[in-house]
Amino acid sequence: MKSLAEGLNRNTVASYLDAHLHLQDQRLRAQLPLVIARARQKGVEQFFCNATSENDWTRVVELAQTIPGVIPFIGIHPWYADLATEGWKDRFCMILEQHSCGVGEIGLDKRCPVDSIHQVALFKAQVQLALRYHRPLVVHCVRSWGAVVDTVEQEFAGPDAPPVMLHSYSGSVETMWRLVKAGAYISFSTRLLGRTEARLKKVLVETPVERILLETDAPDQLVAGWMERGGRSYNEPMWIADLYHKVAQLKKINVEDLKVSVWENGKVFTHTAASRR
Ligand SMILES: [Zn+2]
């Protein structure tokens, strides 16, 4: 059988991509040169760095300007939806006009105490900005699948819409198929490396490889045990290599083919961000 890698451009760089993380986070900040060096040593060459609140937008843009391979996404996470300042939208537009940024991470989260009225208003406003500026979108969704799937189907399913990824996917197989049919990408996190993720592993096995992205969500989503070796209490991008191997094993495909495929999927996001500068 012809391998996936053979079917793609031979010049394709098959490095690891970490499709969602937070390099600006305090827990990584002091260690950042080492964190990046450890990741590069494993072959990680691209990092989709997502803001979570207005306070870190500038830092995310700076990281993208100073560290090769860092792709910036700016947005307000639902956990911080009630902290949005009055002028957030103007600042947001200014950054999108000046830089090749995607929009993320934004979303809806029924687990967090922030009023859902705030969450929905901010989510909708940021979705409209991603559409207006034609920027790739990164969505966080916890127990809010109805509203998120409706948005993806209504706003992002058309051929001219920017790409959208559901980060650290935790939904059902049925929801995954609706999202995939609407053109969305499904990003699986290092959670899959845990022992007790049978339901999520089943979703991964069903998800078409052409729509899979892989992420650490570092410094979050620390998998207890081996990630803590060396006394570290945070997740970091070098662990993405282990996730690729786990996913290749679960999907019964070659890890090199998986690397090529995920890299190609990532290009849909980097090219959309860059083309609209
Ligand atoms: Zn995140």
Short mmCIF file of C-alpha atoms and ligand atoms in Angstrom, two decimals:
data_model
loop_
_atom_site.label_atom_id
_atom_site.label_comp_id
_atom_site.label_asym_id
_atom_site.label_seq_id
_atom_site.Cartn_x
_atom_site.Cartn_y
_atom_site.Cartn_z
CA MET A 1 0.00 0.00 0.00
CA LYS A 2 1.25 3.44 -0.89
CA SER A 3 2.23 5.36 2.21
CA LEU A 4 0.73 8.74 2.97
CA ALA A 5 4.20 10.31 2.90
CA GLU A 6 4.76 9.07 -0.67
CA GLY A 7 1.55 10.73 -1.74
CA LEU A 8 2.70 14.13 -0.50
CA ASN A 9 5.39 16.47 -1.71
CA ARG A 10 8.79 14.90 -1.06
CA ASN A 11 10.16 18.27 0.03
CA THR A 12 7.68 18.43 2.89
CA VAL A 13 9.43 18.95 6.20
CA ALA A 14 8.35 16.18 8.55
CA SER A 15 9.07 17.84 11.86
CA TYR A 16 6.84 17.77 14.89
CA LEU A 17 4.23 20.50 15.26
CA ASP A 18 2.79 21.41 18.66
CA ALA A 19 -0.60 22.74 17.53
CA HIS A 20 -1.56 24.43 20.81
CA LEU A 21 0.40 25.67 23.80
CA HIS A 22 1.07 28.75 25.95
CA LEU A 23 4.76 29.66 25.84
CA GLN A 24 3.94 33.02 27.48
CA ASP A 25 2.74 31.32 30.67
CA GLN A 26 4.61 32.23 33.88
CA ARG A 27 5.38 28.56 34.55
CA LEU A 28 7.43 28.36 31.32
CA ARG A 29 8.77 31.90 31.20
CA ALA A 30 11.90 31.51 33.37
CA GLN A 31 12.83 28.27 31.62
CA LEU A 32 11.84 29.26 28.08
CA PRO A 33 15.23 28.99 26.28
CA LEU A 34 15.69 25.52 27.78
CA VAL A 35 12.11 24.48 27.04
CA ILE A 36 12.54 25.48 23.37
CA ALA A 37 15.99 23.83 23.17
CA ARG A 38 14.66 20.56 24.60
CA ALA A 39 11.77 20.65 22.11
CA ARG A 40 14.06 21.33 19.12
CA GLN A 41 16.33 18.50 20.18
CA LYS A 42 13.34 16.18 19.75
CA GLY A 43 12.55 17.70 16.33
CA VAL A 44 9.70 20.05 17.29
CA GLU A 45 9.89 22.95 14.83
CA GLN A 46 6.54 24.71 15.07
CA PHE A 47 4.60 25.99 18.08
CA PHE A 48 1.07 27.45 17.83
CA CYS A 49 1.24 29.83 20.79
CA ASN A 50 -2.17 30.89 22.14
CA ALA A 51 -2.98 33.89 24.32
CA THR A 52 -5.59 33.50 27.05
CA SER A 53 -6.27 37.10 28.14
CA GLU A 54 -5.59 40.66 27.01
CA ASN A 55 -2.58 40.76 29.35
CA ASP A 56 -0.55 38.34 27.26
CA TRP A 57 -1.30 39.52 23.69
CA THR A 58 1.86 41.62 23.44
CA ARG A 59 4.00 38.84 24.88
CA VAL A 60 2.62 36.28 22.41
CA VAL A 61 3.35 38.59 19.47
CA GLU A 62 6.89 39.24 20.80
CA LEU A 63 7.58 35.51 21.18
CA ALA A 64 6.54 34.97 17.55
CA GLN A 65 8.88 37.74 16.45
CA THR A 66 11.87 36.41 18.39
CA ILE A 67 11.60 32.59 18.34
CA PRO A 68 11.60 30.89 14.92
CA GLY A 69 8.63 28.60 14.42
CA VAL A 70 6.32 30.32 16.93
CA ILE A 71 2.93 31.14 15.35
CA PRO A 72 0.86 33.67 17.35
CA PHE A 73 -2.85 33.42 18.17
CA ILE A 74 -4.49 36.15 20.22
CA GLY A 75 -7.82 36.00 22.00
CA ILE A 76 -9.65 35.94 25.31
CA HIS A 77 -10.25 32.52 26.90
CA PRO A 78 -13.72 31.95 28.40
CA TRP A 79 -12.18 31.70 31.89
CA TYR A 80 -11.17 35.37 31.57
CA ALA A 81 -14.27 36.58 29.70
CA ASP A 82 -15.38 38.78 32.62
CA LEU A 83 -12.01 40.57 32.68
CA ALA A 84 -12.25 41.96 29.14
CA THR A 85 -11.68 45.71 29.27
CA GLU A 86 -13.93 48.23 27.57
CA GLY A 87 -11.49 48.85 24.74
CA TRP A 88 -10.54 45.21 24.09
CA LYS A 89 -12.03 45.10 20.63
CA ASP A 90 -10.09 48.10 19.33
CA ARG A 91 -6.80 46.70 20.66
CA PHE A 92 -7.65 43.29 19.20
CA CYS A 93 -8.33 44.77 15.74
CA MET A 94 -5.15 46.82 15.88
CA ILE A 95 -3.03 43.72 16.56
CA LEU A 96 -4.77 41.74 13.82
CA GLU A 97 -4.15 44.59 11.38
CA GLN A 98 -0.46 44.84 12.28
CA HIS A 99 0.51 41.16 12.69
CA SER A 100 -0.09 37.77 11.07
CA CYS A 101 -1.97 36.43 14.08
CA GLY A 102 -4.63 33.79 14.29
CA VAL A 103 -7.50 34.09 16.77
CA GLY A 104 -7.30 31.90 19.91
CA GLU A 105 -7.86 30.63 22.33
CA ILE A 106 -11.51 31.52 22.61
CA GLY A 107 -14.54 29.42 23.42
CA LEU A 108 -17.25 28.29 25.80
CA ASP A 109 -16.78 26.37 29.05
CA LYS A 110 -19.68 25.17 31.22
CA ARG A 111 -17.25 24.06 33.95
CA CYS A 112 -15.96 27.54 34.75
CA PRO A 113 -17.77 30.02 37.02
CA VAL A 114 -17.73 32.95 34.54
CA ASP A 115 -21.31 33.88 33.64
CA SER A 116 -22.34 32.24 30.38
CA ILE A 117 -23.80 35.55 29.15
CA HIS A 118 -20.27 37.04 29.23
CA GLN A 119 -18.79 33.93 27.65
CA VAL A 120 -21.26 33.79 24.76
CA ALA A 121 -21.03 37.52 23.99
CA LEU A 122 -17.25 37.45 23.89
CA PHE A 123 -17.11 34.21 21.92
CA LYS A 124 -19.48 35.56 19.26
CA ALA A 125 -17.62 38.87 18.99
CA GLN A 126 -14.24 37.14 18.54
CA VAL A 127 -15.69 34.70 15.98
CA GLN A 128 -16.90 37.70 13.96
CA LEU A 129 -13.42 39.25 14.08
CA ALA A 130 -11.80 35.99 12.89
CA LEU A 131 -14.23 36.03 9.95
CA ARG A 132 -13.79 39.73 9.23
CA TYR A 133 -9.98 39.46 9.15
CA HIS A 134 -10.04 35.92 7.70
CA ARG A 135 -7.87 34.43 10.45
CA PRO A 136 -7.60 30.81 11.58
CA LEU A 137 -9.53 30.14 14.76
CA VAL A 138 -8.74 28.01 17.83
CA VAL A 139 -11.73 27.00 19.95
CA HIS A 140 -11.83 25.71 23.53
CA CYS A 141 -15.07 23.85 24.26
CA VAL A 142 -16.17 22.16 27.46
CA ARG A 143 -19.74 20.82 27.60
CA SER A 144 -20.97 23.49 25.20
CA TRP A 145 -20.99 21.43 22.01
CA GLY A 146 -24.41 22.53 20.72
CA ALA A 147 -23.47 26.20 20.47
CA VAL A 148 -19.94 25.54 19.19
CA VAL A 149 -20.98 23.05 16.48
CA ASP A 150 -23.76 25.42 15.33
CA THR A 151 -21.20 28.24 15.01
CA VAL A 152 -18.77 26.06 13.05
CA GLU A 153 -21.52 24.80 10.72
CA GLN A 154 -23.04 28.23 10.16
CA GLU A 155 -19.90 30.37 9.91
CA PHE A 156 -16.94 28.18 8.91
CA ALA A 157 -18.30 25.49 6.58
CA GLY A 158 -18.07 27.56 3.38
CA PRO A 159 -15.11 27.28 0.98
CA ASP A 160 -14.00 30.86 1.68
CA ALA A 161 -14.11 30.63 5.47
CA PRO A 162 -10.89 30.56 7.50
CA PRO A 163 -9.92 27.22 9.11
CA VAL A 164 -11.03 26.30 12.62
CA MET A 165 -9.54 23.83 15.13
CA LEU A 166 -11.20 22.37 18.19
CA HIS A 167 -8.34 22.28 20.65
CA SER A 168 -7.90 19.50 23.25
CA TYR A 169 -10.95 17.78 21.85
CA SER A 170 -13.16 16.09 24.45
CA GLY A 171 -16.45 15.58 22.58
CA SER A 172 -18.14 12.49 21.18
CA VAL A 173 -17.55 10.59 17.93
CA GLU A 174 -20.83 11.98 16.55
CA THR A 175 -19.85 15.57 17.31
CA MET A 176 -16.40 14.95 15.77
CA TRP A 177 -18.06 13.84 12.52
CA ARG A 178 -20.31 16.90 12.39
CA LEU A 179 -17.27 19.13 12.90
CA VAL A 180 -15.17 17.27 10.31
CA LYS A 181 -18.01 17.47 7.78
CA ALA A 182 -18.14 21.24 8.36
CA GLY A 183 -14.41 21.41 7.55
CA ALA A 184 -13.00 21.69 11.10
CA TYR A 185 -9.75 20.21 12.42
CA ILE A 186 -9.67 18.17 15.62
CA SER A 187 -6.69 18.64 17.93
CA PHE A 188 -5.89 15.90 20.46
CA SER A 189 -3.79 16.73 23.51
CA THR A 190 -1.26 14.87 25.66
CA ARG A 191 -4.26 13.79 27.76
CA LEU A 192 -4.24 10.79 25.42
CA LEU A 193 -1.03 9.64 27.10
CA GLY A 194 -2.92 9.07 30.35
CA ARG A 195 -4.01 5.59 31.32
CA THR A 196 -7.71 6.33 31.56
CA GLU A 197 -8.78 7.94 28.33
CA ALA A 198 -10.55 5.00 26.66
CA ARG A 199 -13.40 7.14 25.28
CA LEU A 200 -11.08 9.75 23.82
CA LYS A 201 -8.84 7.09 22.28
CA LYS A 202 -11.92 5.70 20.52
CA VAL A 203 -12.69 9.15 19.08
CA LEU A 204 -9.10 9.47 17.87
CA VAL A 205 -9.24 6.12 16.08
CA GLU A 206 -12.36 7.28 14.19
CA THR A 207 -11.05 10.75 13.27
CA PRO A 208 -9.67 11.00 9.70
CA VAL A 209 -5.91 11.63 9.74
CA GLU A 210 -6.42 14.50 7.24
CA ARG A 211 -8.13 16.43 10.06
CA ILE A 212 -5.94 15.55 13.04
CA LEU A 213 -3.73 18.03 14.88
CA LEU A 214 -1.70 17.22 18.01
CA GLU A 215 -0.85 19.47 20.94
CA THR A 216 0.63 19.56 24.43
CA ASP A 217 -1.39 22.56 25.73
CA ALA A 218 1.80 23.20 27.75
CA PRO A 219 2.26 24.10 30.54
CA ASP A 220 -1.20 22.59 31.26
CA GLN A 221 -2.27 18.96 30.97
CA LEU A 222 0.67 17.50 32.82
CA VAL A 223 0.44 13.72 32.69
CA ALA A 224 1.38 12.43 36.13
CA GLY A 225 4.45 10.20 36.39
CA TRP A 226 6.95 10.38 33.61
CA MET A 227 6.41 14.05 32.69
CA GLU A 228 7.40 14.93 36.24
CA ARG A 229 10.81 13.34 35.91
CA GLY A 230 13.55 15.84 36.72
CA GLY A 231 11.28 17.58 39.22
CA ARG A 232 9.29 19.53 36.62
CA SER A 233 5.71 20.32 37.49
CA TYR A 234 4.54 21.46 34.06
CA ASN A 235 3.95 20.03 30.61
CA GLU A 236 6.28 21.22 27.83
CA PRO A 237 6.48 20.91 24.03
CA MET A 238 9.14 18.19 23.95
CA TRP A 239 6.48 15.70 25.10
CA ILE A 240 4.64 16.10 21.79
CA ALA A 241 6.96 13.46 20.31
CA ASP A 242 5.54 10.88 22.73
CA LEU A 243 2.02 11.87 21.74
CA TYR A 244 2.76 11.34 18.02
CA HIS A 245 4.07 7.85 18.79
CA LYS A 246 1.01 7.03 20.88
CA VAL A 247 -1.35 8.30 18.17
CA ALA A 248 0.50 6.39 15.41
CA GLN A 249 0.20 3.23 17.50
CA LEU A 250 -3.53 3.75 18.17
CA LYS A 251 -4.28 4.52 14.51
CA LYS A 252 -1.96 1.75 13.30
CA ILE A 253 0.00 4.05 10.98
CA ASN A 254 3.67 4.87 10.57
CA VAL A 255 4.81 7.75 12.80
CA GLU A 256 6.71 9.40 9.90
CA ASP A 257 3.51 9.39 7.82
CA LEU A 258 1.65 10.90 10.76
CA LYS A 259 4.28 13.66 11.09
CA VAL A 260 3.90 14.58 7.40
CA SER A 261 0.13 14.59 7.65
CA VAL A 262 -0.08 16.72 10.81
CA TRP A 263 2.46 19.16 9.37
CA GLU A 264 0.34 19.50 6.22
CA ASN A 265 -2.79 20.06 8.33
CA GLY A 266 -0.93 22.73 10.29
CA LYS A 267 -0.04 24.55 7.06
CA VAL A 268 -3.72 25.30 6.49
CA PHE A 269 -3.51 27.45 9.64
CA THR A 270 -0.11 29.07 9.11
CA HIS A 271 -0.82 29.93 5.48
CA THR A 272 -4.19 31.49 6.25
CA ALA A 273 -2.66 33.68 8.97
CA ALA A 274 0.24 34.78 6.76
CA SER A 275 -1.74 35.43 3.57
CA ARG A 276 -3.95 38.09 5.16
CA ARG A 277 -1.31 40.29 6.61
ZN ZN B 1 -4.83 26.09 25.99
#
